[in-house]
Tab-separated table of C-alpha atoms and ligand atoms in Angstrom:
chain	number	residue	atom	x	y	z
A	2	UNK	CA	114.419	151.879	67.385
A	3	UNK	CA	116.716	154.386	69.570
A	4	UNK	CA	113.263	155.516	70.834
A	5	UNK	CA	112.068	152.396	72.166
A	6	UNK	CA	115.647	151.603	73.594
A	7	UNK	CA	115.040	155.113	75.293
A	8	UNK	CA	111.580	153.816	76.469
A	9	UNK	CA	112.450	150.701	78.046
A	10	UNK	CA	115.646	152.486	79.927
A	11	UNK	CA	113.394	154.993	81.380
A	12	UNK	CA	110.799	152.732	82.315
A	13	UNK	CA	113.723	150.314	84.109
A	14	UNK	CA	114.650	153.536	85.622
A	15	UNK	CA	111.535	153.901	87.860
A	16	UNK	CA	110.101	150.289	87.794
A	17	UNK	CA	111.587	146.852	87.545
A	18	UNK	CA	111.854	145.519	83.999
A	19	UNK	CA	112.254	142.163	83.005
A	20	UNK	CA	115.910	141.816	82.046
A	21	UNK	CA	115.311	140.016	78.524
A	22	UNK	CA	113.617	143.679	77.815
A	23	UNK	CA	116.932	145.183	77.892
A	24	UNK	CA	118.395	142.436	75.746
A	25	UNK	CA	115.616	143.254	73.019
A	26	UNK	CA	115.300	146.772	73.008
A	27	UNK	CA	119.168	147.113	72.279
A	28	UNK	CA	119.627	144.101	70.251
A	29	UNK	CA	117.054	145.740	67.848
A	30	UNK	CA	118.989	148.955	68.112
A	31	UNK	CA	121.959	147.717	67.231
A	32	UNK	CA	120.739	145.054	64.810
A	33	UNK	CA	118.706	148.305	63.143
A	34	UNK	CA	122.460	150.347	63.308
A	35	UNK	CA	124.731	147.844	61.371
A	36	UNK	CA	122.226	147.023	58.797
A	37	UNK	CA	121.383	150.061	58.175
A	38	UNK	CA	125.360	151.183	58.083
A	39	UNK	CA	125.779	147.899	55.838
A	40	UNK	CA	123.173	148.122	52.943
A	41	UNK	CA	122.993	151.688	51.042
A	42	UNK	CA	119.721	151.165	50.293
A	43	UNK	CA	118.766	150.502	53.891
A	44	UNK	CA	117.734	154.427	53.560
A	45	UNK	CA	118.437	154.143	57.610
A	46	UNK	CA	120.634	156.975	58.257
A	47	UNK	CA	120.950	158.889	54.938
A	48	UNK	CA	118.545	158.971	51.931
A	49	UNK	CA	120.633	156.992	49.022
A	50	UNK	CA	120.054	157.164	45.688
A	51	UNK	CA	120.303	153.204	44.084
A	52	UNK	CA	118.157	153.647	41.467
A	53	UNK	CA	114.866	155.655	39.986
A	54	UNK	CA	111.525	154.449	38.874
A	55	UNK	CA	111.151	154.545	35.181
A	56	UNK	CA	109.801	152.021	32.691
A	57	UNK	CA	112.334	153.156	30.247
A	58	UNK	CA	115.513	151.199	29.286
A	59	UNK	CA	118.041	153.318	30.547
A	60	UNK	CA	120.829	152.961	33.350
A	61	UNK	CA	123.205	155.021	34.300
A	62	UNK	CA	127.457	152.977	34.609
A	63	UNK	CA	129.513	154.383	37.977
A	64	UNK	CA	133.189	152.969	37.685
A	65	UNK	CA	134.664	153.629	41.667
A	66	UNK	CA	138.096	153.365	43.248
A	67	UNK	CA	140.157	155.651	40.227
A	68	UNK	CA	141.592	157.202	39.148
A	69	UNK	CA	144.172	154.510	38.111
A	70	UNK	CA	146.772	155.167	35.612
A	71	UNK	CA	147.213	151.269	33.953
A	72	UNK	CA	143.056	151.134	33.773
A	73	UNK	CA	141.029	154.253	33.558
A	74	UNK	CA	142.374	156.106	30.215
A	75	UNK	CA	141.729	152.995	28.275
A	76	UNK	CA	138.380	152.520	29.551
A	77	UNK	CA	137.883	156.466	28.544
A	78	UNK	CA	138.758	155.177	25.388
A	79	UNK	CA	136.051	152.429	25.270
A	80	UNK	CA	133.402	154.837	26.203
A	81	UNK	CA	134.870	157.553	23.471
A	82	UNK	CA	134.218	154.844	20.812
A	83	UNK	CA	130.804	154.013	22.344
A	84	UNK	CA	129.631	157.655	23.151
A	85	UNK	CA	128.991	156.806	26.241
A	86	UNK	CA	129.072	158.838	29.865
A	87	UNK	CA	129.740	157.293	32.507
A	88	UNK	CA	130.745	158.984	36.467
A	89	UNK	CA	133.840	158.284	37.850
A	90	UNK	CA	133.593	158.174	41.938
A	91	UNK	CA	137.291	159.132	42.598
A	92	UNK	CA	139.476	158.632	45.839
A	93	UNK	CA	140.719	161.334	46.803
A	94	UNK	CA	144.690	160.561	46.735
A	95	UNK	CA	144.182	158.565	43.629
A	96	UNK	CA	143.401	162.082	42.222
A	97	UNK	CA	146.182	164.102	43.618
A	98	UNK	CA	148.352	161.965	41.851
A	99	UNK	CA	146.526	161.401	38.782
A	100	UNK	CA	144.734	165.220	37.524
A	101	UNK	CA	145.455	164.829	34.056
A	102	UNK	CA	143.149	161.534	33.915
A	103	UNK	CA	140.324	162.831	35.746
A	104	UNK	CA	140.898	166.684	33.854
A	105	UNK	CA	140.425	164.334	30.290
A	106	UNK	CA	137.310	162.511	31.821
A	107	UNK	CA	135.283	165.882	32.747
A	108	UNK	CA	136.315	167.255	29.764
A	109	UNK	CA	135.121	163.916	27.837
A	110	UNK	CA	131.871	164.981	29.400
A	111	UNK	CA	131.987	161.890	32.022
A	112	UNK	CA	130.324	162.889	35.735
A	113	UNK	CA	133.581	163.483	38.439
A	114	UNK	CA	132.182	162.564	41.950
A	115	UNK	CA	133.604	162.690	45.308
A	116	UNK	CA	134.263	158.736	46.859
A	117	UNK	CA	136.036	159.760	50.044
A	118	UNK	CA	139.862	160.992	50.235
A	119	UNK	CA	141.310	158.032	51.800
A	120	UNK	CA	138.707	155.346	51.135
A	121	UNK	CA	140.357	154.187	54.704
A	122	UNK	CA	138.889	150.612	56.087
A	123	UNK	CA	138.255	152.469	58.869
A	124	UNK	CA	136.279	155.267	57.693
A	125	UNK	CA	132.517	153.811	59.202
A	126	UNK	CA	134.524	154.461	62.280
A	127	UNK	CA	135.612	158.024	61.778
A	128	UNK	CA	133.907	160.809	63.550
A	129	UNK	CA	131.838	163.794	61.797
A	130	UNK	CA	134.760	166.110	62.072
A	131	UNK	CA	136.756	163.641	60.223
A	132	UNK	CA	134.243	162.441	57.439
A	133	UNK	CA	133.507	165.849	56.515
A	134	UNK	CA	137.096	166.801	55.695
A	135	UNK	CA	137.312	163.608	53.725
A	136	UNK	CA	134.347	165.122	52.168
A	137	UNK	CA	135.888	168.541	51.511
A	138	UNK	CA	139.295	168.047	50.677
A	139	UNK	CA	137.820	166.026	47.577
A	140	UNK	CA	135.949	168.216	46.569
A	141	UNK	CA	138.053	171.143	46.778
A	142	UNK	CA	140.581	169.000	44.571
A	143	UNK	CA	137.778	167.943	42.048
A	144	UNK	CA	136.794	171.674	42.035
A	145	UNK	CA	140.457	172.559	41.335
A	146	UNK	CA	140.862	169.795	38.537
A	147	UNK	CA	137.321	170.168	36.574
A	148	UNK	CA	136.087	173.905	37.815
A	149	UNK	CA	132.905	172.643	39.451
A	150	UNK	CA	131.573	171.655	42.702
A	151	UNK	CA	130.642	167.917	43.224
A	152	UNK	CA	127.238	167.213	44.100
A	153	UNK	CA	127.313	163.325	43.916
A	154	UNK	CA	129.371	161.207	47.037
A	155	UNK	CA	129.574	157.882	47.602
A	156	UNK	CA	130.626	156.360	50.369
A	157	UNK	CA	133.708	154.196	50.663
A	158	UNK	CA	131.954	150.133	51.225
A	159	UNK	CA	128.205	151.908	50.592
A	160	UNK	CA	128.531	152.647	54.631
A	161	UNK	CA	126.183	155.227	55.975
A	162	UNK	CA	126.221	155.942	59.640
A	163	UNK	CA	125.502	158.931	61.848
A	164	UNK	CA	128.698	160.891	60.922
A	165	UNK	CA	128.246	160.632	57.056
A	166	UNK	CA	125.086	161.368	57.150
A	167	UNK	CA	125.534	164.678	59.077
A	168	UNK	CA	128.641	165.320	56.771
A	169	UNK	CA	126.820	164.889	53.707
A	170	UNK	CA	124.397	167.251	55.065
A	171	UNK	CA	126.171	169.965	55.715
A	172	UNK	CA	128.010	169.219	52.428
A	173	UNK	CA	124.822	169.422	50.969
A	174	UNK	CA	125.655	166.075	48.989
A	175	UNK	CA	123.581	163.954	47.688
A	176	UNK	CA	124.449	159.940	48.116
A	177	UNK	CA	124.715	157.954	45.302
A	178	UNK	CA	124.321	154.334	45.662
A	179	UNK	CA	123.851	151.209	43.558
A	180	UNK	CA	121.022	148.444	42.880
A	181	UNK	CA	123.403	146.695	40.858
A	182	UNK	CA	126.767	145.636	42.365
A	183	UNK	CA	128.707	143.444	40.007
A	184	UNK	CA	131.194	142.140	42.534
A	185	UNK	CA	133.862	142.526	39.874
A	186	UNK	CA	136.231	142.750	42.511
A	187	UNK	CA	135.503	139.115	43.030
A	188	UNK	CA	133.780	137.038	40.508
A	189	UNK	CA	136.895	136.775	38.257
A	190	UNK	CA	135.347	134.586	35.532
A	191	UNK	CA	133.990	137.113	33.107
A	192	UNK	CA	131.186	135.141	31.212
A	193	UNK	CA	129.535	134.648	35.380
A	194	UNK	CA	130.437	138.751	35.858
A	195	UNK	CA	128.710	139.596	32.892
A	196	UNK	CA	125.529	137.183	33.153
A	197	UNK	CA	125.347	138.472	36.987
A	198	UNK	CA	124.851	142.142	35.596
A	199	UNK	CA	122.682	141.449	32.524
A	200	UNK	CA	120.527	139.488	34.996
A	201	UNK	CA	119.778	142.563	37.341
A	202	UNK	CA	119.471	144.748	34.284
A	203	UNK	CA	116.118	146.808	35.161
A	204	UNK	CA	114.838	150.086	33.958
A	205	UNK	CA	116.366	152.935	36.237
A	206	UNK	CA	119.045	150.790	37.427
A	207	UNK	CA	122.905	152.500	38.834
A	208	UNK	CA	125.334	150.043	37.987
A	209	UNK	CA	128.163	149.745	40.309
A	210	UNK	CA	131.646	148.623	38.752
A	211	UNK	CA	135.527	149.421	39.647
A	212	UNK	CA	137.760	151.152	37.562
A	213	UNK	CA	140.990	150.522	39.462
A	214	UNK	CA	141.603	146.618	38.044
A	215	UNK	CA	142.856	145.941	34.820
A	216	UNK	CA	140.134	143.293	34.204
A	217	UNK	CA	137.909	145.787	33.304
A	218	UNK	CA	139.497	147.013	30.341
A	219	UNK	CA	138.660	143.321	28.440
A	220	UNK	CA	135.546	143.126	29.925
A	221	UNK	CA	133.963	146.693	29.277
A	222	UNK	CA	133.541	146.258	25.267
A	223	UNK	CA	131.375	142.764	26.010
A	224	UNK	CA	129.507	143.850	28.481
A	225	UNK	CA	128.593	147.079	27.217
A	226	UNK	CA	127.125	145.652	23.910
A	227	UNK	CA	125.753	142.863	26.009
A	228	UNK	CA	123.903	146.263	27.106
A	229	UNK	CA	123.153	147.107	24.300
A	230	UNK	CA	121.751	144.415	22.772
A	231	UNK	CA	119.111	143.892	25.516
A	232	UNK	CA	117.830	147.406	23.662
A	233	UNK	CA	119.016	149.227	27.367
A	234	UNK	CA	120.614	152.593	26.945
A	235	UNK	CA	123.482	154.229	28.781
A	236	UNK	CA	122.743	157.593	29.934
A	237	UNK	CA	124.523	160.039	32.692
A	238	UNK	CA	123.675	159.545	36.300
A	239	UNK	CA	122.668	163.460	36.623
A	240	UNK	CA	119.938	163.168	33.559
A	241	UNK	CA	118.436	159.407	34.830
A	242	UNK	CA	118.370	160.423	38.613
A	243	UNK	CA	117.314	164.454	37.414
A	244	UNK	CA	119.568	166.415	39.511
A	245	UNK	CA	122.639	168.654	38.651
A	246	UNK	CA	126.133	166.360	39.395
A	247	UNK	CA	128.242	170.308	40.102
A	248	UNK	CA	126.402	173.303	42.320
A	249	UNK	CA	128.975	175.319	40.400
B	6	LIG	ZN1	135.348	152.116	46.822
């Protein structure tokens, strides 16, 4: 897309172009930008891992926006009963205030990953310089809380762009996305949440839910032997998508 913007400037550089050329060339540029910055598993910018290609029954649960005090230790204790693992993609300040929630989730055997420092409205906006010491100063605190390195990020919004994708890079990162988003920050009647997930359910799947409203705590038992009753099994994001969640 940038290329054939680049075409048609040069050519309208040297010969007269017709100007609805213009209009096309960057309308499909920047059309091509925002949905690719827009859908995670537009694969424009960054590759994104949403989900992997097995025909077994297995997902893997991501709980973002924690750690929250009122919510996340009592949906530790759900997945304790259960023996399930789940990954936590933490903020950033949400973990400088809350260690000893995180510490009891790595140590639970639950996946920590890094979901930004500020998860700022503003952060498809930010430049490299500024996305990769979102990136960093995460990490560094994750590495400080559990003793490992993060591997797994996920964008604030499932935004990729130019600068996260250069960030993550040199992070060496690897983005974690979702194929199934329960919009449990939205749908507030739980029956409709719950049918919307089991719907999507498919082999492979990376199901996306928060972990910083106190919803979740009476809807997490249902759904999860909702789960399990469709014969699906719960397994940890590092074993379904096969690569290591700490380099260290
Ligand atoms: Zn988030």
């Amino acid at each position: 897309m940038f290329f054939m913007t680049f075409v048609v400037v040069v050519i309208g550089w040297f010969y007269p172009v017709a100007w609805w050329w213009y209009v096309l060339a960057f309308g499909t540029f920047f059309g091509s930008v925002i949905y690719g910055s827009f859908n995670i598993n537009s694969q424009v910018f960054v590759p994104a891992v949403c989900n992997v290609p097995v025909s077994k029954n297995v997902l893997a649960l991501t709980f973002d926006d924690g750690p929250q005090p009122d919510v996340t230790p009592r949906v530790l204790d759900i997945l304790k009963e259960k023996n399930i693992k789940a990954t936590f993609f933490c903020i950033g300040y949400k973990l400088e205030k809350n260690q000893a929630i995180a510490k009891r989730a790595a140590e639970e055997g639950h996946i920590i990953g890094n979901h930004s420092y500020s998860h700022s409205y503003y952060f498809d906006f930010f430049p490299k310089g500024m996305v990769r010491k979102e990136l960093t100063k995460t990490n560094d605190l994750i590495k400080k809380i559990t003793g490992k390195f993060p591997r797994f990020f996920r964008p604030p919004y499932g935004v990729t762009n130019f600068s996260i994708a250069d960030a993550v890079k040199m992070e060496g990162e690897t983005v974690i996305g979702w194929n199934i988003r329960s919009f449990d920050t939205v749908i507030k009647d739980p029956q409709r949440l719950q049918e919307r997930i089991l719907s999507k359910l498919a082999p492979g799947s990376i199901l996306l839910l928060h972990d910083h409203q106190p919803a979740l705590i009476d809807f997490l038992p249902g759904l999860l032997a909702a789960i399990e009753e469709r014969s699906f099994e719960i397994v940890p994001l590092d074993q379904l998508i096969g690569e290591p969640a700490y380099s260290n």
